XYZ file of C-alpha atoms in Angstrom:
741
model
C 17.265 -46.361 22.232
C 16.797 -49.078 24.836
C 19.295 -49.937 27.539
C 20.684 -52.895 25.620
C 21.561 -50.746 22.617
C 18.594 -51.750 20.456
C 16.781 -48.783 18.973
C 12.987 -48.934 19.278
C 10.239 -46.801 17.744
C 6.764 -47.244 19.172
C 5.312 -44.825 16.618
C 6.517 -47.082 13.808
C 3.843 -49.665 14.589
C 0.424 -49.290 13.033
C -2.775 -49.158 15.026
C -4.020 -52.185 13.089
C -0.965 -54.184 14.163
C -1.469 -53.309 17.830
C -5.127 -54.287 17.682
C -4.294 -57.617 16.061
C -1.706 -58.426 18.726
C -4.004 -57.418 21.597
C -6.956 -59.400 20.256
C -4.879 -62.527 19.804
C -3.520 -62.286 23.322
C -6.933 -61.734 24.926
C -9.103 -63.901 22.704
C -7.853 -67.494 22.276
C -10.825 -68.309 20.031
C -9.748 -65.645 17.578
C -6.256 -67.106 17.610
C -7.576 -70.607 16.940
C -9.890 -69.346 14.212
C -6.940 -67.748 12.442
C -4.757 -70.875 12.403
C -5.829 -71.599 8.846
C -4.028 -68.473 7.657
C -1.221 -68.420 10.236
C 1.273 -69.328 7.542
C 0.242 -66.308 5.474
C 0.557 -63.886 8.355
C 3.740 -65.397 9.669
C 5.336 -64.608 6.338
C 4.721 -60.955 6.608
C 4.048 -58.964 9.719
C 6.852 -57.860 11.970
C 4.279 -57.313 14.673
C 2.425 -60.629 14.629
C 4.067 -63.435 16.560
C 5.050 -66.563 14.685
C 4.173 -70.011 15.907
C 6.602 -71.964 18.032
C 7.913 -75.198 16.568
C 9.906 -77.644 18.610
C 11.078 -80.249 16.151
C 14.524 -78.783 15.417
C 16.520 -80.631 18.060
C 14.891 -83.960 17.332
C 15.538 -83.624 13.625
C 19.142 -82.680 14.243
C 19.673 -85.782 16.348
C 17.915 -87.890 13.758
C 15.179 -88.740 16.209
C 12.437 -87.755 13.778
C 13.845 -89.999 11.027
C 13.228 -93.648 10.360
C 16.132 -96.050 10.707
C 16.247 -96.569 6.946
C 16.865 -92.839 6.428
C 19.419 -92.684 9.253
C 21.364 -95.625 7.828
C 21.225 -94.109 4.344
C 22.648 -90.854 5.708
C 25.275 -92.805 7.639
C 26.397 -94.437 4.383
C 26.538 -91.100 2.552
C 28.484 -89.475 5.405
C 31.321 -91.961 4.907
C 32.122 -90.331 1.573
C 31.846 -86.733 2.742
C 33.053 -86.594 6.335
C 35.868 -89.109 6.713
C 38.110 -88.629 3.691
C 40.638 -86.553 5.662
C 40.908 -88.597 8.859
C 40.590 -91.780 6.788
C 43.714 -91.047 4.733
C 45.863 -90.228 7.781
C 47.422 -93.749 7.864
C 49.272 -92.708 4.706
C 51.680 -90.529 6.711
C 51.247 -90.769 10.511
C 54.039 -93.226 11.424
C 56.505 -91.683 8.979
C 55.736 -88.212 10.379
C 56.112 -89.419 13.971
C 59.427 -91.287 13.569
C 61.172 -88.671 11.435
C 64.595 -89.715 12.781
C 63.948 -93.439 12.668
C 62.962 -95.924 15.371
C 65.416 -96.012 18.286
C 63.767 -98.757 20.395
C 61.352 -101.480 19.284
C 58.958 -100.769 22.154
C 58.670 -97.168 20.955
C 56.367 -98.558 18.264
C 53.973 -99.886 20.908
C 54.178 -96.580 22.785
C 53.309 -94.563 19.690
C 50.537 -97.001 18.733
C 49.077 -96.651 22.230
C 49.304 -92.867 21.882
C 47.484 -92.971 18.533
C 44.748 -95.312 19.796
C 43.978 -93.251 22.894
C 44.096 -90.005 20.919
C 41.617 -91.454 18.415
C 39.400 -92.562 21.274
C 39.498 -89.350 23.309
C 39.261 -86.694 20.584
C 37.224 -87.912 17.572
C 35.159 -90.503 19.450
C 34.512 -89.176 22.963
C 34.847 -85.424 22.424
C 33.332 -84.978 18.985
C 30.980 -87.912 18.420
C 29.464 -88.018 21.900
C 29.834 -84.431 23.175
C 30.490 -81.778 20.523
C 27.858 -83.077 18.090
C 25.224 -82.322 20.729
C 26.134 -78.627 20.454
C 24.728 -78.387 16.923
C 22.715 -75.357 15.874
C 19.472 -76.958 14.679
C 21.499 -79.616 12.925
C 24.379 -77.421 11.710
C 27.887 -77.509 13.139
C 31.215 -75.728 12.957
C 32.817 -72.697 14.563
C 30.190 -70.249 13.332
C 27.383 -72.533 14.500
C 28.799 -72.506 18.031
C 29.269 -68.735 17.940
C 25.716 -68.227 16.681
C 24.361 -70.545 19.360
C 26.092 -68.486 22.045
C 24.889 -65.220 20.449
C 21.284 -66.356 20.771
C 21.577 -67.007 24.491
C 23.906 -64.148 25.333
C 23.884 -60.644 23.837
C 27.446 -60.678 22.563
C 26.829 -59.577 18.984
C 28.667 -56.368 18.102
C 25.931 -55.291 15.655
C 22.905 -53.851 17.525
C 20.317 -55.251 15.103
C 18.476 -57.533 17.523
C 14.691 -57.302 17.588
C 12.060 -58.890 19.797
C 10.506 -60.528 16.730
C 13.701 -62.493 16.047
C 12.820 -64.885 18.847
C 9.520 -65.688 17.115
C 11.344 -67.507 14.311
C 10.728 -71.208 14.846
C 14.402 -72.141 14.482
C 15.368 -69.440 17.001
C 13.431 -70.954 19.899
C 15.495 -71.406 23.040
C 15.195 -72.864 26.481
C 16.311 -69.859 28.476
C 18.856 -70.482 31.249
C 17.326 -71.398 34.577
C 17.667 -68.361 36.829
C 18.236 -70.627 39.806
C 21.582 -71.622 38.384
C 23.723 -68.680 39.425
C 26.804 -69.924 37.586
C 25.188 -69.626 34.136
C 23.731 -66.227 34.976
C 27.037 -64.852 36.229
C 28.961 -65.961 33.149
C 26.221 -64.591 30.901
C 26.252 -61.231 32.689
C 30.027 -60.951 32.444
C 29.990 -61.664 28.712
C 27.148 -59.231 28.030
C 28.741 -56.424 30.044
C 32.238 -56.815 28.648
C 33.093 -55.401 25.236
C 36.474 -57.091 25.549
C 34.797 -60.508 25.918
C 32.608 -59.818 22.890
C 35.634 -58.941 20.767
C 37.523 -62.007 22.022
C 34.642 -64.301 21.032
C 34.423 -62.751 17.567
C 38.209 -62.862 17.182
C 38.291 -66.532 18.220
C 35.547 -67.321 15.710
C 37.480 -65.611 12.928
C 40.677 -67.402 13.963
C 38.950 -70.782 13.903
C 37.490 -69.960 10.508
C 40.903 -68.936 9.190
C 42.444 -72.181 10.422
C 39.741 -74.268 8.731
C 40.413 -72.379 5.489
C 44.102 -73.139 6.065
C 43.119 -76.807 6.278
C 41.527 -76.341 2.854
C 45.009 -75.552 1.533
C 47.050 -78.123 3.462
C 44.741 -81.161 3.193
C 44.911 -81.439 -0.621
C 48.702 -80.988 -0.523
C 49.523 -83.621 2.084
C 46.865 -86.129 0.989
C 47.684 -86.111 -2.726
C 51.455 -85.944 -2.171
C 51.286 -88.932 0.220
C 49.205 -91.023 -2.156
C 51.276 -90.270 -5.258
C 54.441 -90.913 -3.252
C 53.592 -94.615 -3.465
C 54.879 -94.629 -7.023
C 58.438 -94.512 -5.674
C 58.010 -98.100 -4.500
C 56.715 -99.238 -7.882
C 59.419 -97.806 -10.101
C 62.826 -96.257 -9.641
C 62.074 -93.757 -12.410
C 59.739 -91.792 -10.114
C 61.990 -89.154 -8.636
C 60.871 -86.616 -6.041
C 60.503 -83.959 -8.728
C 58.182 -86.149 -10.791
C 56.083 -87.006 -7.733
C 55.737 -83.319 -6.888
C 54.732 -82.320 -10.423
C 52.323 -85.257 -10.725
C 50.709 -84.074 -7.496
C 50.452 -80.536 -8.871
C 48.674 -81.818 -12.012
C 46.161 -83.733 -9.872
C 45.578 -80.675 -7.660
C 45.017 -78.353 -10.620
C 42.544 -80.823 -12.121
C 40.749 -81.101 -8.778
C 40.268 -77.345 -8.474
C 39.290 -76.888 -12.122
C 36.332 -79.274 -11.773
C 34.974 -77.534 -8.658
C 32.665 -75.335 -10.704
C 30.633 -78.397 -11.727
C 29.582 -78.896 -8.106
C 29.221 -82.026 -5.987
C 25.510 -82.702 -6.325
C 25.847 -86.440 -5.814
C 28.934 -86.299 -3.636
C 27.622 -88.705 -0.992
C 26.641 -91.542 -3.291
C 29.671 -91.045 -5.536
C 32.343 -90.916 -2.848
C 30.916 -93.195 -0.161
C 31.632 -96.503 -1.986
C 35.232 -95.427 -2.663
C 35.928 -94.421 0.943
C 34.148 -97.553 2.180
C 36.395 -99.617 -0.116
C 39.394 -97.674 1.258
C 38.418 -98.468 4.846
C 37.909 -102.124 3.911
C 41.371 -102.269 2.315
C 43.278 -100.624 5.168
C 41.383 -102.662 7.780
C 41.984 -105.906 5.877
C 45.699 -105.186 5.378
C 45.893 -104.225 9.044
C 44.472 -107.571 10.166
C 46.807 -109.409 7.753
C 49.905 -107.618 9.074
C 48.824 -108.048 12.696
C 48.586 -111.815 12.273
C 51.680 -112.145 10.063
C 54.206 -109.983 11.913
C 53.633 -109.379 15.607
C 50.422 -109.873 17.594
C 52.133 -108.589 20.744
C 51.324 -105.000 19.707
C 47.977 -105.627 21.386
C 49.853 -104.504 24.498
C 49.316 -100.959 23.237
C 45.915 -101.060 24.934
C 47.873 -100.529 28.156
C 48.576 -96.751 28.453
C 51.659 -97.522 30.550
C 53.535 -97.929 27.269
C 52.899 -94.241 26.554
C 54.579 -93.348 29.839
C 57.502 -95.671 29.077
C 57.869 -94.071 25.642
C 58.186 -90.607 27.193
C 60.621 -91.831 29.860
C 62.897 -93.382 27.224
C 62.796 -90.555 24.700
C 62.029 -87.501 26.857
C 62.119 -84.375 24.662
C 62.102 -86.357 21.410
C 58.892 -88.100 22.494
C 57.273 -84.737 23.137
C 58.411 -83.464 19.724
C 57.036 -86.613 18.044
C 53.529 -85.694 19.250
C 53.403 -83.373 16.246
C 53.352 -86.463 14.042
C 50.952 -88.495 16.176
C 48.369 -85.692 16.135
C 48.060 -86.131 12.366
C 46.050 -89.284 13.140
C 43.076 -87.030 13.979
C 43.290 -84.566 11.080
C 39.872 -83.879 9.657
C 38.124 -84.522 12.969
C 36.552 -81.074 12.843
C 34.714 -82.254 9.719
C 32.648 -84.539 11.969
C 31.098 -81.409 13.447
C 31.298 -79.028 10.494
C 29.481 -81.411 8.116
C 26.772 -82.641 10.500
C 24.309 -80.257 8.814
C 24.346 -82.415 5.683
C 23.366 -85.508 7.651
C 22.293 -85.949 11.289
C 23.981 -86.524 14.616
C 22.795 -90.129 14.780
C 24.044 -90.952 11.283
C 27.502 -89.505 12.037
C 27.665 -91.476 15.296
C 26.772 -94.715 13.519
C 29.254 -94.293 10.658
C 32.068 -93.301 13.013
C 31.520 -96.066 15.557
C 30.736 -98.863 13.101
C 33.066 -98.104 10.170
C 35.664 -95.357 10.553
C 36.938 -95.925 14.091
C 37.343 -99.739 13.793
C 39.017 -99.433 10.379
C 41.532 -96.868 11.634
C 42.329 -98.885 14.771
C 43.000 -101.987 12.646
C 45.066 -100.011 10.111
C 47.381 -98.458 12.718
C 47.669 -101.736 14.629
C 48.676 -103.578 11.452
C 51.276 -100.930 10.562
C 52.736 -101.157 14.067
C 52.995 -104.967 13.748
C 54.808 -104.558 10.437
C 57.235 -101.989 11.865
C 58.126 -104.238 14.803
C 59.869 -106.505 12.278
C 60.884 -103.792 9.813
C 62.150 -100.774 11.767
C 64.160 -99.504 8.810
C 61.101 -99.075 6.548
C 59.349 -96.491 8.718
C 59.940 -93.653 6.217
C 57.320 -95.195 3.905
C 55.360 -97.364 6.293
C 52.049 -97.426 4.474
C 53.154 -98.678 1.066
C 55.921 -100.932 2.403
C 53.408 -102.753 4.610
C 51.070 -103.618 1.712
C 51.215 -107.252 0.507
C 52.651 -107.485 -3.015
C 49.466 -108.424 -4.904
C 47.502 -105.672 -3.178
C 49.924 -102.897 -4.091
C 48.367 -101.483 -7.272
C 44.729 -101.794 -6.191
C 45.677 -100.071 -2.932
C 47.567 -97.337 -4.791
C 44.591 -96.544 -7.050
C 42.170 -96.447 -4.123
C 44.638 -94.355 -2.081
C 44.849 -91.696 -4.805
C 41.065 -91.672 -5.144
C 40.644 -91.393 -1.356
C 43.150 -88.537 -1.156
C 41.266 -86.622 -3.846
C 38.019 -87.171 -1.939
C 39.654 -85.980 1.280
C 40.763 -82.854 -0.559
C 37.305 -82.348 -2.048
C 35.673 -82.513 1.384
C 37.925 -79.784 2.823
C 37.556 -77.569 -0.247
C 33.761 -77.820 -0.001
C 33.952 -77.078 3.732
C 36.037 -73.983 2.943
C 33.398 -72.691 0.533
C 30.684 -73.327 3.101
C 32.445 -71.573 5.968
C 33.235 -68.524 3.823
C 29.555 -68.317 2.934
C 28.757 -68.288 6.670
C 31.419 -65.640 7.322
C 30.029 -63.436 4.577
C 26.479 -63.598 5.944
C 27.664 -62.356 9.349
C 29.657 -59.452 7.916
C 33.032 -61.093 8.523
C 34.194 -61.580 4.940
C 34.232 -59.387 1.796
C 31.491 -59.910 -0.760
C 32.296 -62.720 -3.183
C 30.227 -64.563 -5.741
C 28.358 -67.536 -4.270
C 27.354 -70.124 -6.880
C 24.854 -72.722 -5.687
C 25.768 -75.898 -7.520
C 22.777 -77.987 -6.492
C 19.033 -77.389 -6.412
C 18.632 -80.423 -4.176
C 21.314 -79.550 -1.610
C 21.273 -75.803 -0.737
C 24.470 -76.110 1.286
C 26.597 -77.055 -1.710
C 28.252 -73.892 -2.985
C 31.155 -72.848 -5.176
C 33.078 -69.569 -4.845
C 35.186 -68.868 -7.958
C 37.546 -66.284 -6.440
C 38.291 -68.442 -3.405
C 38.679 -71.588 -5.501
C 41.478 -70.121 -7.617
C 43.211 -68.592 -4.615
C 43.147 -72.012 -2.902
C 44.546 -73.634 -6.038
C 47.375 -71.107 -6.232
C 48.179 -71.604 -2.531
C 48.151 -75.410 -2.877
C 50.544 -75.293 -5.827
C 52.904 -72.991 -3.925
C 52.866 -75.200 -0.802
C 53.409 -78.406 -2.795
C 56.294 -76.957 -4.812
C 57.802 -75.212 -1.800
C 57.636 -77.988 0.835
C 57.836 -81.030 -1.481
C 57.576 -83.662 1.303
C 54.747 -84.773 3.593
C 56.992 -84.472 6.669
C 57.407 -80.715 6.198
C 53.745 -80.170 5.313
C 52.817 -82.273 8.359
C 54.561 -79.765 10.618
C 52.321 -77.051 9.223
C 49.219 -79.200 9.246
C 49.439 -80.058 12.950
C 49.121 -76.465 14.166
C 45.950 -75.839 12.148
C 44.363 -79.069 13.396
C 45.080 -78.579 17.091
C 44.250 -74.871 17.210
C 40.789 -75.419 15.713
C 40.141 -78.198 18.234
C 41.226 -75.996 21.139
C 38.916 -73.186 19.985
C 36.029 -75.645 19.678
C 36.695 -76.798 23.239
C 36.638 -73.183 24.466
C 33.260 -72.510 22.869
C 31.969 -75.867 24.072
C 32.795 -75.033 27.701
C 30.731 -71.825 27.356
C 27.868 -73.879 25.913
C 28.137 -76.336 28.813
C 27.995 -73.534 31.369
C 25.341 -71.238 29.902
C 23.131 -73.437 27.719
C 23.392 -77.042 28.871
C 23.989 -75.970 32.496
C 26.209 -79.017 32.947
C 27.299 -80.093 36.413
C 30.526 -78.281 37.282
C 32.257 -81.595 38.047
C 31.839 -82.793 34.453
C 33.025 -79.436 33.098
C 36.184 -79.669 35.216
C 36.757 -83.266 34.078
C 36.379 -82.213 30.438
C 38.906 -79.407 30.847
C 41.372 -81.601 32.750
C 41.233 -84.563 30.363
C 40.387 -83.273 26.874
C 41.825 -79.800 27.444
C 45.114 -81.171 28.800
C 45.546 -83.528 25.833
C 44.933 -80.713 23.352
C 47.278 -78.328 25.156
C 49.996 -81.002 25.188
C 49.639 -81.485 21.453
C 49.544 -77.714 20.968
C 52.874 -77.285 22.748
C 54.443 -79.928 20.521
C 53.250 -78.592 17.177
C 54.290 -75.058 18.110
C 57.814 -76.357 18.701
C 58.017 -76.995 14.947
C 57.089 -73.424 14.122
C 60.291 -72.767 12.172
C 60.046 -76.112 10.333
C 56.823 -75.262 8.505
C 54.554 -74.617 11.466
C 54.532 -70.936 10.591
C 52.566 -71.613 7.395
C 49.012 -71.993 8.809
C 49.655 -69.064 11.143
C 50.760 -66.981 8.148
C 47.595 -68.012 6.291
C 45.552 -67.173 9.377
C 47.219 -63.788 9.765
C 46.436 -62.832 6.151
C 42.841 -64.028 6.412
C 42.361 -62.439 9.834
C 43.631 -59.112 8.476
C 41.084 -59.270 5.648
C 38.236 -60.400 7.903
C 38.976 -57.919 10.707
C 39.319 -55.023 8.248
C 36.032 -55.837 6.553
C 34.160 -56.486 9.814
C 35.514 -53.317 11.458
C 34.255 -51.071 8.655
C 31.044 -53.113 8.314
C 30.219 -52.467 11.981
C 31.175 -48.799 11.824
C 29.053 -48.266 8.720
C 26.116 -49.764 10.572
C 26.682 -47.478 13.568
C 27.005 -44.471 11.226
C 23.632 -45.274 9.670
C 22.175 -45.909 13.119
C 23.390 -42.533 14.380
C 22.130 -40.715 11.270
C 18.935 -42.672 10.685
C 15.749 -40.877 9.708
C 12.814 -41.119 12.078
C 9.256 -41.819 10.848
C 8.361 -38.171 11.617
C 11.184 -36.990 9.348
C 10.012 -39.311 6.589
C 6.522 -37.819 6.818
C 7.990 -34.327 6.627
C 10.285 -35.188 3.688
C 7.498 -36.847 1.710
C 5.043 -34.081 2.573
C 7.437 -31.290 1.629
C 8.450 -32.770 -1.715
C 7.244 -30.236 -4.273
C 7.091 -32.616 -7.211
C 4.103 -34.978 -7.541
C 4.483 -38.668 -6.650
C 5.512 -40.627 -9.715
C 3.603 -43.822 -10.515
C 5.677 -46.842 -9.620
C 7.390 -48.642 -6.765
C 10.818 -47.646 -5.438
C 12.850 -50.100 -3.336
C 15.655 -48.675 -1.182
C 18.232 -51.217 0.043
C 20.291 -51.010 3.226
C 21.458 -53.144 6.131
C 20.006 -50.829 8.790
C 17.226 -52.576 10.686
C 16.155 -49.779 13.037
C 14.761 -46.871 11.028
C 15.259 -45.338 7.577
C 18.861 -45.041 6.282
C 20.350 -41.538 5.736
C 20.764 -42.266 2.039
C 17.032 -41.516 1.595
C 17.345 -37.863 2.610
C 20.420 -37.545 0.399
C 18.463 -38.972 -2.549
C 15.477 -36.641 -2.046
C 17.808 -33.657 -1.777
C 19.235 -34.399 -5.223
C 16.201 -35.912 -6.967
C 13.098 -34.094 -5.653
C 10.638 -36.713 -6.894
C 9.277 -39.824 -5.226
C 7.421 -42.868 -6.488
C 3.885 -43.602 -5.355
C 5.000 -46.534 -3.162
C 8.281 -46.610 -1.224
C 9.733 -49.729 0.386
C 12.876 -49.625 2.538
C 14.400 -53.114 2.521
C 16.959 -54.235 5.086
C 18.824 -57.526 4.767
C 19.513 -59.030 8.159
C 21.459 -62.116 9.225
C 20.163 -63.918 12.294
C 22.409 -66.059 14.518
C 20.732 -69.223 13.261
C 21.553 -71.521 10.374
C 18.317 -71.086 8.417
C 15.164 -68.978 8.536
C 12.047 -70.775 7.231
C 10.825 -69.256 3.975
C 7.435 -68.417 5.475
C 9.057 -66.407 8.285
C 11.589 -64.445 6.236
C 9.745 -61.181 5.489
C 8.690 -58.670 8.133
C 6.846 -55.456 7.309
C 5.914 -52.198 9.029
C 3.982 -49.292 7.615
C 5.095 -45.712 8.196
C 2.034 -43.700 9.218
C -0.136 -42.219 7.881
C -1.309 -44.878 5.428
C -1.729 -42.353 2.656
C 2.062 -42.001 2.372
C 2.351 -45.586 1.070
C 5.754 -45.965 2.763
C 6.821 -49.353 4.149
C 9.770 -50.814 5.986
C 10.764 -54.400 5.302
C 13.290 -56.614 7.061
C 14.388 -59.702 5.118
C 15.938 -62.203 7.492
C 18.424 -64.906 6.564
C 20.366 -67.516 8.470
C 24.058 -68.014 7.873
C 23.392 -71.022 5.601
C 20.432 -69.635 3.706
C 20.457 -69.192 -0.049
C 19.953 -65.526 -0.982
C 19.533 -65.862 -4.735
C 16.328 -67.864 -4.887
C 14.879 -69.138 -8.154
C 11.928 -66.768 -7.697
C 13.149 -63.186 -8.382
C 13.467 -61.249 -5.149
C 11.464 -58.360 -6.590
C 8.420 -60.535 -7.244
C 8.705 -62.261 -3.884
C 8.889 -58.903 -2.101
C 5.780 -57.532 -3.813
C 3.793 -60.722 -3.180
C 4.638 -60.690 0.522
C 3.877 -56.963 0.750
C 0.459 -57.523 -0.834
C -0.278 -60.292 1.661
C 0.738 -57.998 4.502
C -1.554 -55.262 3.178
C -4.460 -57.714 3.012
C -3.831 -58.862 6.582
C -4.023 -55.294 7.959
C -6.845 -54.076 5.721
C -4.688 -51.995 3.380
C -5.366 -51.034 -0.218
C -3.800 -53.689 -2.364
C -4.996 -51.971 -5.523
C -2.570 -49.078 -5.044
C 0.299 -51.530 -4.703
C -0.748 -53.431 -7.828
C -0.903 -50.241 -9.865
C 2.509 -49.152 -8.607
C 4.039 -52.526 -9.487
C 2.570 -52.488 -12.994
C 3.929 -48.968 -13.503
C 7.449 -50.235 -12.856
C 9.916 -50.977 -10.088
C 13.104 -49.013 -9.471
C 15.837 -50.365 -7.204
C 17.801 -47.751 -5.237
C 21.181 -49.058 -4.100
C 23.467 -47.013 -1.903
C 26.930 -46.543 -3.385
C 28.705 -45.681 -0.154
C 32.148 -44.186 -0.284
C 33.852 -44.769 3.039
C 36.561 -42.488 4.418
C 38.185 -41.991 7.795
C 36.824 -38.955 9.603
C 38.962 -35.850 9.914
C 41.418 -36.210 12.785
C 41.147 -40.031 12.843
C 44.111 -42.019 14.120
C 46.726 -43.204 11.616
C 45.809 -46.889 11.975
C 42.148 -46.072 11.333
C 43.011 -44.149 8.167
C 45.114 -47.068 6.944
C 42.357 -49.608 7.664
C 39.508 -47.582 6.148
C 41.084 -45.497 3.380
C 43.424 -48.168 2.068
C 42.588 -51.643 3.393
C 38.789 -51.612 3.165
C 38.589 -49.554 -0.021
C 41.101 -51.845 -1.736
C 38.951 -54.872 -0.884
C 35.767 -53.096 -1.931
C 37.121 -52.058 -5.325
C 38.405 -55.531 -6.140
C 35.361 -57.512 -5.022
C 31.708 -57.670 -5.938
C 29.162 -54.932 -5.469
C 25.960 -55.502 -3.520
C 23.729 -55.425 -6.598
C 25.626 -58.387 -8.069
C 25.494 -60.289 -4.803
C 21.725 -59.819 -4.420
C 20.962 -60.206 -8.151
C 19.288 -56.787 -8.472
C 18.134 -56.112 -12.071
C 20.773 -53.895 -13.639
C 18.441 -52.105 -16.055
C 16.147 -50.901 -13.255
C 18.818 -50.046 -10.710
C 19.776 -46.545 -9.616
C 22.890 -46.064 -7.502
C 22.779 -43.256 -4.954
C 26.201 -42.005 -3.909
C 27.044 -40.846 -0.401
C 30.239 -40.589 1.630
C 30.389 -41.992 5.165
C 33.047 -40.403 7.355
C 33.818 -43.007 10.016
């Protein structure tokens, strides 16, 4: 085992592989001559370097796209990214002035607060800074964590291999050694187990909060939109509004299984119409009621607002922060579009429309202080009421859809990194691999949404809960971003300090305000987070310990040779595939199998599924093979690498893909492909480990509770690995073994 905790086995590399590597390094002509079949070899051999590609960053920025494509993506992004932040005008002023307006200039102060918050957080922080921290075009909490994991060895699973860096999407510009600051921070993170756990914990917390958003966004958006019916008819009581909202929510979740294949083109015109409506009404109200609200551009009015209202002004920040709900979607959904397209749609459509909407509402309130409880619908001109109501309901449903889809996506990422129990992932689109549906999670979200809507009943109470989830995710993003600035971008320390002082201070101020409302509903997202964190931490703890158990009890190549050589029964014709997650070596389940079934197939392949800290692994670089010597044993090791956004259930059966890649590997190293063909035709058997996990004798009480009860409860009630990886049931053999952790 090497000093960094990665187990290495020099004797696991074939002589042919070593010769190939040496010849390529010493003979450039040979390397050039082989370019025509580089793609073939890059598919297969763990020991042949893959080519370096440098187009990832440019594509992520949109630099490699024509303007027509960028503008098309910008249009589509309007329907996917901005539903949440775009529907915030439905409830921001009413959530801020919960006790009414005490002074007319308070309206200008709050408007100024909203405008500068919109400018600093969504525009400056996310659009111009955070979007640059994408992971080859993908964003979100896990993307930031994966980006850091590639530069710094902070992963708690010791499955790193030298060949991982040969993947084209893994390529990095290593930190400049002359910059001592980056090196010192990197060294401290790598040498501190506490720091590694904190980073993983923060990632899980951010993920839990985003999932919490997936519950709260549909509730507050739909309830706010439907609440407009109170102005149209006196027959719409609060109970009827609540139950109407529940019906809409149930319908929304029931149609999730059909997918959102054409989500961009379907939703973009509706959200664009919504932005046009709220901007137009905003301009109308600004001209009609009070143009003096333009004074809100002067931040002095924010100071005056706090001087007049003191503690109440600080408490009201919990309402003002709702103006930036959904901002994290700017970063989380960048993978579906490009950085440039998001920047264009935000700067040219979303930001101006929101500024005009809030300005118009403030102008209306200056003349109608008493109508603040339902500002949005009261400020709509009479003839525009019903068209605006219809579009508002449609926009709220779209906002809900965007967060639900984001929840599915982030759970898929969590699962690939061993941070979430196995659940069924349904890919709803052949055209868009990132569009997924998770049945179990969908119905749990629906149940939670119904409970929140029936329990809280008003947007003011839900807003108290919503604020904490929004601000906490932003603060965690800022924390990761500062690490990226220091270690990866190597930003000038002055700019890092300015970022912390300006953006960090604003977020901490909002955080203090939303936490004040903990007992008024603010506890809800934290309760959600605590439940999810318990599930994720339990699963990840046992997942890591299982890996270490297999690592400690792995079988060396020498032992494999002895086991195969000592087997008294003849080799059966056919191909046996053993599955595990152990990358370094042969899993202990093999020896257990041979001890109970003293017969082996003519060809043995040990397959390990491995998640890399990147969003996607190119198809041609997914399979890596090694042969266990001597060749006559016909024993192979295979590592199948995936990114956290890769699709595992491809249209081509995994079995066929594996055999094809193995045959190509054999051809590249001069092996006997005929033996492999005969074994495949004789039949393939899939050996899946059925691991029973139990706390070791003498383990602490908390460990017994986590392993024997928590983990095993989750395991029994969720999907087995063969269903997740679509292993043929008729040709599958489960091998039981107990791991004492």
